[in-house]
XYZ file of C-alpha atoms in Angstrom:
348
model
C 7.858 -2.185 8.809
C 5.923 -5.582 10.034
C 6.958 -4.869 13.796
C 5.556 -1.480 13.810
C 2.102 -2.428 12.511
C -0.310 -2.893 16.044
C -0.890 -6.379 16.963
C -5.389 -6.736 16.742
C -6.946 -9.724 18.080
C -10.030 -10.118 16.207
C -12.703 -12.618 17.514
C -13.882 -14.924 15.385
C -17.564 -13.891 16.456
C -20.490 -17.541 16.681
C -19.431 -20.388 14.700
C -22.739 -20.575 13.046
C -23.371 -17.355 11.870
C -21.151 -15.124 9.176
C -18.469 -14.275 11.347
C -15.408 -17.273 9.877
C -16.569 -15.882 6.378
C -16.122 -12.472 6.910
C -13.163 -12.481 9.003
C -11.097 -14.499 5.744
C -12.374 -12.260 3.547
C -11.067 -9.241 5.285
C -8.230 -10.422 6.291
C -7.163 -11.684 2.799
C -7.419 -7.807 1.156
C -4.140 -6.137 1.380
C -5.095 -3.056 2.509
C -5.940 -4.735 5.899
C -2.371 -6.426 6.042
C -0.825 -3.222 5.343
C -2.820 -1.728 8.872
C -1.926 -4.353 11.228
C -0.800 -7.617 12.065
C -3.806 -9.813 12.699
C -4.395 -12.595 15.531
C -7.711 -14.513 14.883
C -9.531 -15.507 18.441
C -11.945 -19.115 16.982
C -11.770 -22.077 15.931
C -8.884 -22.984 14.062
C -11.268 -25.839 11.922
C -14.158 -23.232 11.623
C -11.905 -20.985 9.446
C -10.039 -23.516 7.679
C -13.465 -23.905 6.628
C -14.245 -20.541 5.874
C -11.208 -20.476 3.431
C -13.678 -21.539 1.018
C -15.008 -18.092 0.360
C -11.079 -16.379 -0.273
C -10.189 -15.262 -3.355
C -8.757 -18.683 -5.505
C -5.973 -16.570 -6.374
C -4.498 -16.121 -2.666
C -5.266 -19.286 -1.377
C -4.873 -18.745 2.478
C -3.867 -21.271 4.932
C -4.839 -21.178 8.645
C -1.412 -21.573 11.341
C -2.806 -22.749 14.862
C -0.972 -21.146 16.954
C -0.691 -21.286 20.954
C 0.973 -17.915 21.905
C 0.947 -14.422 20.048
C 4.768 -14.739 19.629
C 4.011 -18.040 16.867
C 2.263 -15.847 14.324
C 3.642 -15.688 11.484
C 3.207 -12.250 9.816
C 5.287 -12.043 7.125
C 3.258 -13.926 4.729
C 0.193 -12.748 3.548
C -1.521 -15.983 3.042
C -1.321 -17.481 6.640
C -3.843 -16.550 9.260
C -2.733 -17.300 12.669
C -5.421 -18.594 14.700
C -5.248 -18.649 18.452
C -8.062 -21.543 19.622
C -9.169 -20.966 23.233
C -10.907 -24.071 24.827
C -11.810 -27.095 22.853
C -12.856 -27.262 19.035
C -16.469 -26.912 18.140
C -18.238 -29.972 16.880
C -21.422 -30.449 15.230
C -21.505 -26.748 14.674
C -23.986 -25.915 11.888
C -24.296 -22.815 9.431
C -27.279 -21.009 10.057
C -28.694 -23.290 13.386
C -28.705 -21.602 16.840
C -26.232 -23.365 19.037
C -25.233 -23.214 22.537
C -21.830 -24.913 21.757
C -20.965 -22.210 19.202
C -22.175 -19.427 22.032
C -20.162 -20.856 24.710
C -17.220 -20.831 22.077
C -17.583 -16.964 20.862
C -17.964 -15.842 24.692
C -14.278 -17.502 25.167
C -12.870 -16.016 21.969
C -13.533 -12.640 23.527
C -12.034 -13.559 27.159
C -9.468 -14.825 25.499
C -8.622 -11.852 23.967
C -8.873 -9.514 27.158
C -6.613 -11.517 29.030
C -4.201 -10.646 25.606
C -5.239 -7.346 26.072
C -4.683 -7.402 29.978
C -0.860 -8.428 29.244
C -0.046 -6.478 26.539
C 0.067 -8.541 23.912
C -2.188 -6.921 21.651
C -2.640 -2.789 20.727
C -6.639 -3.684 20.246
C -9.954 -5.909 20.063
C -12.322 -6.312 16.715
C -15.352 -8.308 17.452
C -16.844 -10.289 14.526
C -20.708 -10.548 15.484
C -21.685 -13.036 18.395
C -25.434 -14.156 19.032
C -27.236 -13.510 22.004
C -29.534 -16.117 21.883
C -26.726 -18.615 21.962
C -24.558 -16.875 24.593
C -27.785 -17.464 27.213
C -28.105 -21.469 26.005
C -24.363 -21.497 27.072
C -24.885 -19.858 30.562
C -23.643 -16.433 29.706
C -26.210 -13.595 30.427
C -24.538 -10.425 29.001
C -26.575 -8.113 26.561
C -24.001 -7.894 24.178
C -20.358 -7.719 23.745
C -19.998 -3.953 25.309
C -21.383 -5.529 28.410
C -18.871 -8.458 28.632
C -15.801 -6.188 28.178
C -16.799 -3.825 30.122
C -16.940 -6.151 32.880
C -13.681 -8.348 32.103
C -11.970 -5.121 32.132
C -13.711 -3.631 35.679
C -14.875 -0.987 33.681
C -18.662 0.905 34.970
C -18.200 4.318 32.673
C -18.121 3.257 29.295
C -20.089 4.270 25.805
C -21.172 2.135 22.577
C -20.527 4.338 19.806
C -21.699 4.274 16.443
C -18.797 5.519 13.575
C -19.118 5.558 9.933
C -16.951 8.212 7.482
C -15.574 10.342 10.158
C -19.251 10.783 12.268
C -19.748 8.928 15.364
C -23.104 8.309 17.463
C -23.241 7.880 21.223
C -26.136 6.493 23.010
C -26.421 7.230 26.936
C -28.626 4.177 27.025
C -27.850 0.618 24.872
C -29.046 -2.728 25.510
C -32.157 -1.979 27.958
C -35.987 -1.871 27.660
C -37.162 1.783 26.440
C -38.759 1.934 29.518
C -35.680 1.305 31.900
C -33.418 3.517 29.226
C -36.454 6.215 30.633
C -35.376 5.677 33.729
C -31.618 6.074 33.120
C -31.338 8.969 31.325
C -30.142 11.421 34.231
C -28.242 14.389 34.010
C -24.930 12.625 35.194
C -25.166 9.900 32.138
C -25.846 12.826 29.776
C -22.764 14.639 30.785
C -20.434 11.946 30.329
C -21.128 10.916 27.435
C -20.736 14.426 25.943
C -17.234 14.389 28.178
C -16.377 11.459 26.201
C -17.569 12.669 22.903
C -15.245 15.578 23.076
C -12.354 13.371 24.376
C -12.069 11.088 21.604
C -12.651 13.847 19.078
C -9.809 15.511 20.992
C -7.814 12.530 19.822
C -8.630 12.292 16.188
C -7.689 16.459 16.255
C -11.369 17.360 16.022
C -12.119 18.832 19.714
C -13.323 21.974 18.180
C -16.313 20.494 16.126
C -19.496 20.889 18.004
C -21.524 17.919 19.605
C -24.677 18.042 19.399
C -27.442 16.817 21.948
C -30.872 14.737 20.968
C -33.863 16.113 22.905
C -36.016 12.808 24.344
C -39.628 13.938 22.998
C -41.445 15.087 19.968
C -39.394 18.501 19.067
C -37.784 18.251 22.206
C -40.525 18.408 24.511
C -41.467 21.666 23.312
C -40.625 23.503 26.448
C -42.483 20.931 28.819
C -45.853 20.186 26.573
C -44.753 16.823 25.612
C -42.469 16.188 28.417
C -39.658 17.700 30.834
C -37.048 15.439 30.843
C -35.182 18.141 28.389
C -35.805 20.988 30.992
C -35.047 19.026 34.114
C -32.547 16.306 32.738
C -30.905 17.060 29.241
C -30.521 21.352 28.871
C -28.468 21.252 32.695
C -26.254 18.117 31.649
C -25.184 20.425 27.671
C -24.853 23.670 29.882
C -22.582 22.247 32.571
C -20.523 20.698 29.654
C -20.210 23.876 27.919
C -18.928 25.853 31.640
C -16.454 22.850 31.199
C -15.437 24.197 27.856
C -16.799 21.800 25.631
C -18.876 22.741 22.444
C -21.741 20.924 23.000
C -25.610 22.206 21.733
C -28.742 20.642 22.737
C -31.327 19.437 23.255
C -32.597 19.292 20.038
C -35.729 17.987 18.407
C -34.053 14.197 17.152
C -36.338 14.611 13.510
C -34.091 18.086 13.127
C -30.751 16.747 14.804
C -29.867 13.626 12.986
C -30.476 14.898 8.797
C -28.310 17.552 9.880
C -26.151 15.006 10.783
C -26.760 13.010 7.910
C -25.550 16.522 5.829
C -22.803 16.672 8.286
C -23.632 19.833 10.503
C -22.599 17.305 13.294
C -20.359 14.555 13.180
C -20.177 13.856 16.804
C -23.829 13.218 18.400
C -25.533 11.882 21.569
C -28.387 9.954 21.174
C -30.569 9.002 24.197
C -31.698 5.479 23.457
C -30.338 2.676 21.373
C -33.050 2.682 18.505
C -33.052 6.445 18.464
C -29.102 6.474 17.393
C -29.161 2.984 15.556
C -31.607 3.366 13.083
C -30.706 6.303 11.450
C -27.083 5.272 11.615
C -28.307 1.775 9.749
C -30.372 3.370 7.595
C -27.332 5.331 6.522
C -24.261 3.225 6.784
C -25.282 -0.179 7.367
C -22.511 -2.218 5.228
C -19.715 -0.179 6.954
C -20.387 0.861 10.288
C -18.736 0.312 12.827
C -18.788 0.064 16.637
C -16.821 1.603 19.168
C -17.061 0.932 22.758
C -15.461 4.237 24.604
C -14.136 3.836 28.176
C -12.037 0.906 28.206
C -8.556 0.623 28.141
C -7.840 -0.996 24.971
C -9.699 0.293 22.106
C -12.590 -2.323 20.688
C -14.085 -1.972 17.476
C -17.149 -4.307 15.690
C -19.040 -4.760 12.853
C -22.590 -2.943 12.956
C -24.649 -6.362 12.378
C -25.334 -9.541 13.279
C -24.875 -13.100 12.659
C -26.982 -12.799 9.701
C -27.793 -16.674 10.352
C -30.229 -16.873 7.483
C -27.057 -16.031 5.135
C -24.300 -18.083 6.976
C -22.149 -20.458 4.936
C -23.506 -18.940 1.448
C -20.205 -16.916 0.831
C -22.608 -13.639 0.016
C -21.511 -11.589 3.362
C -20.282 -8.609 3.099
C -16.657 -8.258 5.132
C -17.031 -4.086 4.487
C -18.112 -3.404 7.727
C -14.985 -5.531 9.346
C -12.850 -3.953 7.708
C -14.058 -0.542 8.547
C -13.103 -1.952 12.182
C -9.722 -3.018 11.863
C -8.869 0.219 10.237
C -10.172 1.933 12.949
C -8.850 0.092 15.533
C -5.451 0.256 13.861
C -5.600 4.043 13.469
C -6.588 4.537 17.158
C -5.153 1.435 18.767
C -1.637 3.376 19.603
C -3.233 6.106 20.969
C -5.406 4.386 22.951
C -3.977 4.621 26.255
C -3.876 8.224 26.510
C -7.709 8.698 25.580
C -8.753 6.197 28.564
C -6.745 8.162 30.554
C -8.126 11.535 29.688
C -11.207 9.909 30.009
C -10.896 8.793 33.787
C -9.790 12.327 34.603
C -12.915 14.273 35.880
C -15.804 11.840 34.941
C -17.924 10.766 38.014
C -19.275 7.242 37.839
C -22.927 7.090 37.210
């Protein structure tokens, strides 16, 4: 039934980049009405827009809409649209803008406060751009950053999931050589804790997770480094006298195209490129992103803007889609696996 299906706020992501496009096209394939009941987070003229790239057959409308109670659900050509702040102007496909920044920083507060009260089971995130959240005054790395700070939040994990595998990365959105810095035995261990908790929810805590050693073949017992001996080995052994399977270090060149043949499906990488680009390389059109540790669950798209595409109607929505069936599978469920996850796991 309709009122059963989780409520997802999805953020319509920067103005000038893909995000309108792919956010009707997803939300105009059945199999994404039949998983939830969709709020769009933008700019209710941006997406009328963007109703230029539906399929002719469907012809969508957009219904502005002031409160999550307006939405009107039960027919599938109306997209409500919830506009926080005032309407873009002089928005352009493709150009960087700080207008369009400032608006898809307030899409996603908007959505928290939702979140805060209730109103919605979950958060996708269509893709914002950095560049134009800093013209606008907002100095966040990403989107990870921003919720995790909306939602007071210091323990928290991107996470990289395509066809049942998922990546997490101890270090994101730093310099390599600050992510050196960071990657202590504490950070290591919680990140395996929350490995195991949310494949505890999907009904997969018995699968293995396996570690990523820092240097060339793992440092090869201290030649090339001893961050494995010192830093990485204690974190995997104290997990395992927790009870969690968990193996590691291991070389990364050996870890992840086992992965890839899927030895492992839950793995934690040590730095953002070290997870990302084998992940991309992979799965780019339908990965998605998870952000572990908050209270509502958040899902993404694994790409950008792609501003050099924008307002061509050639995006791909696959990866969006991937996300709002994610979110909708988890979204109920959600509240138990932060609360597992604050259980036990020291703040690093």
């Amino acid at each position: 039934m309709e009122a059963q299906k989780p409520v997802l706020a999805i953020t319509m992501g920067d103005a000038a980049g893909i995000g309108p496009e792919i956010v009707v096209k997803a939300l105009c394939q059945p199999e994404v009405r039949a998983l939830c009941r969709p709020l769009v987070i933008g700019d209710a003229a941006a997406m009328r827009n963007a109703l230029l790239f539906a399929p002719p057959s469907l012809r969508p409308r957009v219904q502005p809409v002031a409160t999550v109670a307006e939405a009107d659900w039960s027919d599938a050509a109306v997209i409500p649209v919830l506009q926080p702040g005032a309407a873009l102007t002089g928005v352009e496909a493709g150009q960087l803008s700080a207008e369009a920044g400032r608006g898809a920083v307030e899409y996603v507060l908007a959505a928290t406060e939702l979140a805060k009260r209730g109103a919605v089971a979950g958060i996708v995130t269509a893709p914002l751009n950095k560049e134009a959240m800093r013209l606008a005054g907002y100095h966040y790395p990403g989107h990870t950053e921003l919720l995790a700070e909306q939602f007071g939040v210091k323990h928290y994990s991107l996470v990289l999931a395509a066809r049942g595998q998922f990546i997490f990365h101890v270090t994101t959105h730093v310099s390599l050589r600050d992510a050196l810095d960071m990657i202590t035995q504490p950070r290591v261990l919680s990140q395996i804790r929350l490995a195991h908790l949310l494949a505890t929810a999907l009904g997969r805590g018995h699968e293995m997770i396996a570690v990523a050693g820092l240097n060339p073949h793992a440092g090869e017992g201290g030649l090339f480094g001893n961050e494995e001996i010192e830093t990485i080995a204690p974190a995997v052994r104290a997990a395992q006298a927790e009870g969690i399977p968990a193996v590691g270090p291991l070389p990364a060149d050996v870890l992840f195209p086992r992965a890839a043949k899927g030895v492992y499906a839950f793995v934690i990488a040590l730095y953002h490129d070290q997870g990302h680009i084998v992940f991309k390389t992979l799965y780019f059109d339908e990965g998605v992103n998870v952000t572990v540790g908050l209270p509502i669950i958040r899902t993404s798209v694994d790409h950008g803007t792609a501003f050099d595409i924008a307002g061509q109607g050639i995006a791909s929505e696959a990866s969006l889609v991937e996300a709002i069936r994610l979110a909708a599978q988890l979204g109920p469920t959600w509240g138990e696996i932060h609360a597992a996850a604050q259980q036990g796991i020291e703040e690093v």
